[in-house]
Amino acid sequence: MYLYQEYPGFISSKMITGYEFNRVIQKIVHEKKAIKQKAKKTITPLIQYLEKFHLYPNPLGNNERSWIAKCPSGGNHFLMVVTTTDEWGCGYYKRKGKLEELKKWLSEIKSKKDQKM
């Protein structure tokens, strides 16, 4: 699972030095890491379930409640997860819900795979 999270590099500016620019970027990086670490302290049943099925949930770093996980469909997109409500959503397949809805969807996916064999 890959999500582009690079930061821009400094080229030149009349308003800010390269050193100042790099300090701002490092502050952003540090803040995102701190948010991710704090988010990892609150593991919900939905996050545990995603881990169990190797969907690799990972905090985004924007806030403590926003996570992403690999979509169980096998597509090259993500599930968005909100831990305060323990809900997930897949914008690509327009599916969303709580843990029970995810279990049902995984069962549907498995059933379709079994039929193809």
mmCIF file of C-alpha atoms in Angstrom:
data_model
loop_
_atom_site.group_PDB
_atom_site.id
_atom_site.type_symbol
_atom_site.label_atom_id
_atom_site.label_comp_id
_atom_site.label_asym_id
_atom_site.label_seq_id
_atom_site.Cartn_x
_atom_site.Cartn_y
_atom_site.Cartn_z
ATOM 1 C CA MET A 1 0.000 0.000 0.000
ATOM 2 C CA TYR A 2 1.520 3.307 -1.048
ATOM 3 C CA LEU A 3 0.283 6.781 -0.333
ATOM 4 C CA TYR A 4 2.341 9.690 -1.623
ATOM 5 C CA GLN A 5 3.498 11.714 1.355
ATOM 6 C CA GLU A 6 6.651 13.441 0.184
ATOM 7 C CA TYR A 7 7.352 17.067 0.950
ATOM 8 C CA PRO A 8 8.591 19.702 -1.494
ATOM 9 C CA GLY A 9 12.250 20.582 -1.641
ATOM 10 C CA PHE A 10 13.653 24.080 -1.405
ATOM 11 C CA ILE A 11 14.873 25.701 -4.621
ATOM 12 C CA SER A 12 15.140 29.425 -3.941
ATOM 13 C CA SER A 13 13.221 32.277 -2.378
ATOM 14 C CA LYS A 14 13.615 35.940 -1.541
ATOM 15 C CA MET A 15 11.340 35.582 1.487
ATOM 16 C CA ILE A 16 12.684 32.509 3.271
ATOM 17 C CA THR A 17 16.060 30.803 3.512
ATOM 18 C CA GLY A 18 16.660 27.138 2.803
ATOM 19 C CA TYR A 19 17.347 26.622 6.505
ATOM 20 C CA GLU A 20 14.027 28.219 7.519
ATOM 21 C CA PHE A 21 12.183 26.192 4.894
ATOM 22 C CA ASN A 22 13.715 22.949 6.137
ATOM 23 C CA ARG A 23 12.805 23.826 9.739
ATOM 24 C CA VAL A 24 9.158 24.268 8.710
ATOM 25 C CA ILE A 25 9.171 20.925 6.880
ATOM 26 C CA GLN A 26 10.800 19.169 9.855
ATOM 27 C CA LYS A 27 8.163 20.630 12.175
ATOM 28 C CA ILE A 28 5.399 19.273 9.924
ATOM 29 C CA VAL A 29 7.074 15.846 9.774
ATOM 30 C CA HIS A 30 7.497 15.786 13.563
ATOM 31 C CA GLU A 31 3.860 16.785 14.157
ATOM 32 C CA LYS A 32 2.574 14.067 11.787
ATOM 33 C CA LYS A 33 4.735 11.428 13.495
ATOM 34 C CA ALA A 34 3.471 12.503 16.922
ATOM 35 C CA ILE A 35 -0.149 12.321 15.753
ATOM 36 C CA LYS A 36 0.426 8.841 14.271
ATOM 37 C CA GLN A 37 2.026 7.600 17.494
ATOM 38 C CA LYS A 38 -0.878 8.932 19.538
ATOM 39 C CA ALA A 39 -3.392 7.368 17.132
ATOM 40 C CA LYS A 40 -1.705 3.963 17.482
ATOM 41 C CA LYS A 41 -2.471 4.024 21.215
ATOM 42 C CA THR A 42 -6.212 3.798 20.494
ATOM 43 C CA ILE A 43 -6.768 0.506 18.708
ATOM 44 C CA THR A 44 -10.457 -0.145 18.102
ATOM 45 C CA PRO A 45 -12.174 -3.448 17.235
ATOM 46 C CA LEU A 46 -12.346 -2.330 13.590
ATOM 47 C CA ILE A 47 -8.593 -1.641 13.491
ATOM 48 C CA GLN A 48 -7.927 -5.049 15.080
ATOM 49 C CA TYR A 49 -10.111 -6.733 12.473
ATOM 50 C CA LEU A 50 -8.340 -4.944 9.627
ATOM 51 C CA GLU A 51 -4.993 -6.070 11.060
ATOM 52 C CA LYS A 52 -6.230 -9.655 11.427
ATOM 53 C CA PHE A 53 -7.086 -9.805 7.725
ATOM 54 C CA HIS A 54 -3.817 -8.143 6.643
ATOM 55 C CA LEU A 55 -5.443 -4.955 5.379
ATOM 56 C CA TYR A 56 -2.653 -2.954 7.026
ATOM 57 C CA PRO A 57 -4.469 -0.112 8.805
ATOM 58 C CA ASN A 58 -2.304 2.930 9.250
ATOM 59 C CA PRO A 59 -2.983 6.350 10.800
ATOM 60 C CA LEU A 60 -2.891 9.167 8.268
ATOM 61 C CA GLY A 61 -1.269 11.679 10.592
ATOM 62 C CA ASN A 62 -3.798 14.450 9.951
ATOM 63 C CA ASN A 63 -5.546 13.773 13.252
ATOM 64 C CA GLU A 64 -5.765 10.925 15.776
ATOM 65 C CA ARG A 65 -8.990 9.514 14.313
ATOM 66 C CA SER A 66 -8.268 9.202 10.584
ATOM 67 C CA TRP A 67 -6.770 5.966 9.297
ATOM 68 C CA ILE A 68 -6.447 4.236 5.938
ATOM 69 C CA ALA A 69 -6.318 0.533 5.148
ATOM 70 C CA LYS A 70 -5.867 -1.590 2.063
ATOM 71 C CA CYS A 71 -9.190 -2.211 0.319
ATOM 72 C CA PRO A 72 -10.245 -5.880 0.654
ATOM 73 C CA SER A 73 -11.331 -5.902 -2.997
ATOM 74 C CA GLY A 74 -7.683 -6.073 -3.992
ATOM 75 C CA GLY A 75 -7.934 -2.801 -5.888
ATOM 76 C CA ASN A 76 -5.255 -0.150 -5.794
ATOM 77 C CA HIS A 77 -7.155 2.188 -3.489
ATOM 78 C CA PHE A 78 -7.835 2.576 0.224
ATOM 79 C CA LEU A 79 -10.517 2.261 2.835
ATOM 80 C CA MET A 80 -10.900 5.357 4.952
ATOM 81 C CA VAL A 81 -11.406 4.598 8.647
ATOM 82 C CA VAL A 82 -12.649 6.856 11.446
ATOM 83 C CA THR A 83 -11.852 5.427 14.867
ATOM 84 C CA THR A 84 -14.141 7.679 16.927
ATOM 85 C CA THR A 85 -17.192 6.032 15.347
ATOM 86 C CA ASP A 86 -15.347 2.852 14.264
ATOM 87 C CA GLU A 87 -16.638 3.280 10.706
ATOM 88 C CA TRP A 88 -15.016 2.664 7.340
ATOM 89 C CA GLY A 89 -15.731 3.661 3.761
ATOM 90 C CA CYS A 90 -14.555 2.740 0.282
ATOM 91 C CA GLY A 91 -15.168 5.591 -2.136
ATOM 92 C CA TYR A 92 -14.337 3.432 -5.146
ATOM 93 C CA TYR A 93 -16.984 0.784 -4.421
ATOM 94 C CA LYS A 94 -19.249 3.195 -2.548
ATOM 95 C CA ARG A 95 -19.418 0.861 0.451
ATOM 96 C CA LYS A 96 -19.336 1.980 4.058
ATOM 97 C CA GLY A 97 -20.395 0.965 7.507
ATOM 98 C CA LYS A 98 -19.244 -0.449 10.783
ATOM 99 C CA LEU A 99 -17.514 -3.733 11.574
ATOM 100 C CA GLU A 100 -20.522 -5.915 10.726
ATOM 101 C CA GLU A 101 -20.863 -4.390 7.259
ATOM 102 C CA LEU A 102 -17.145 -4.968 6.641
ATOM 103 C CA LYS A 103 -17.463 -8.617 7.696
ATOM 104 C CA LYS A 104 -20.388 -9.021 5.310
ATOM 105 C CA TRP A 105 -18.474 -7.417 2.431
ATOM 106 C CA LEU A 106 -15.416 -9.605 3.063
ATOM 107 C CA SER A 107 -17.700 -12.637 3.000
ATOM 108 C CA GLU A 108 -19.134 -11.500 -0.356
ATOM 109 C CA ILE A 109 -15.641 -11.015 -1.770
ATOM 110 C CA LYS A 110 -14.565 -14.464 -0.565
ATOM 111 C CA SER A 111 -17.703 -16.045 -2.032
ATOM 112 C CA LYS A 112 -17.030 -14.457 -5.439
ATOM 113 C CA LYS A 113 -13.413 -15.661 -5.372
ATOM 114 C CA ASP A 114 -14.531 -19.191 -4.443
ATOM 115 C CA GLN A 115 -17.005 -19.246 -7.350
ATOM 116 C CA LYS A 116 -14.234 -18.386 -9.808
ATOM 117 C CA MET A 117 -12.149 -21.382 -8.733
#
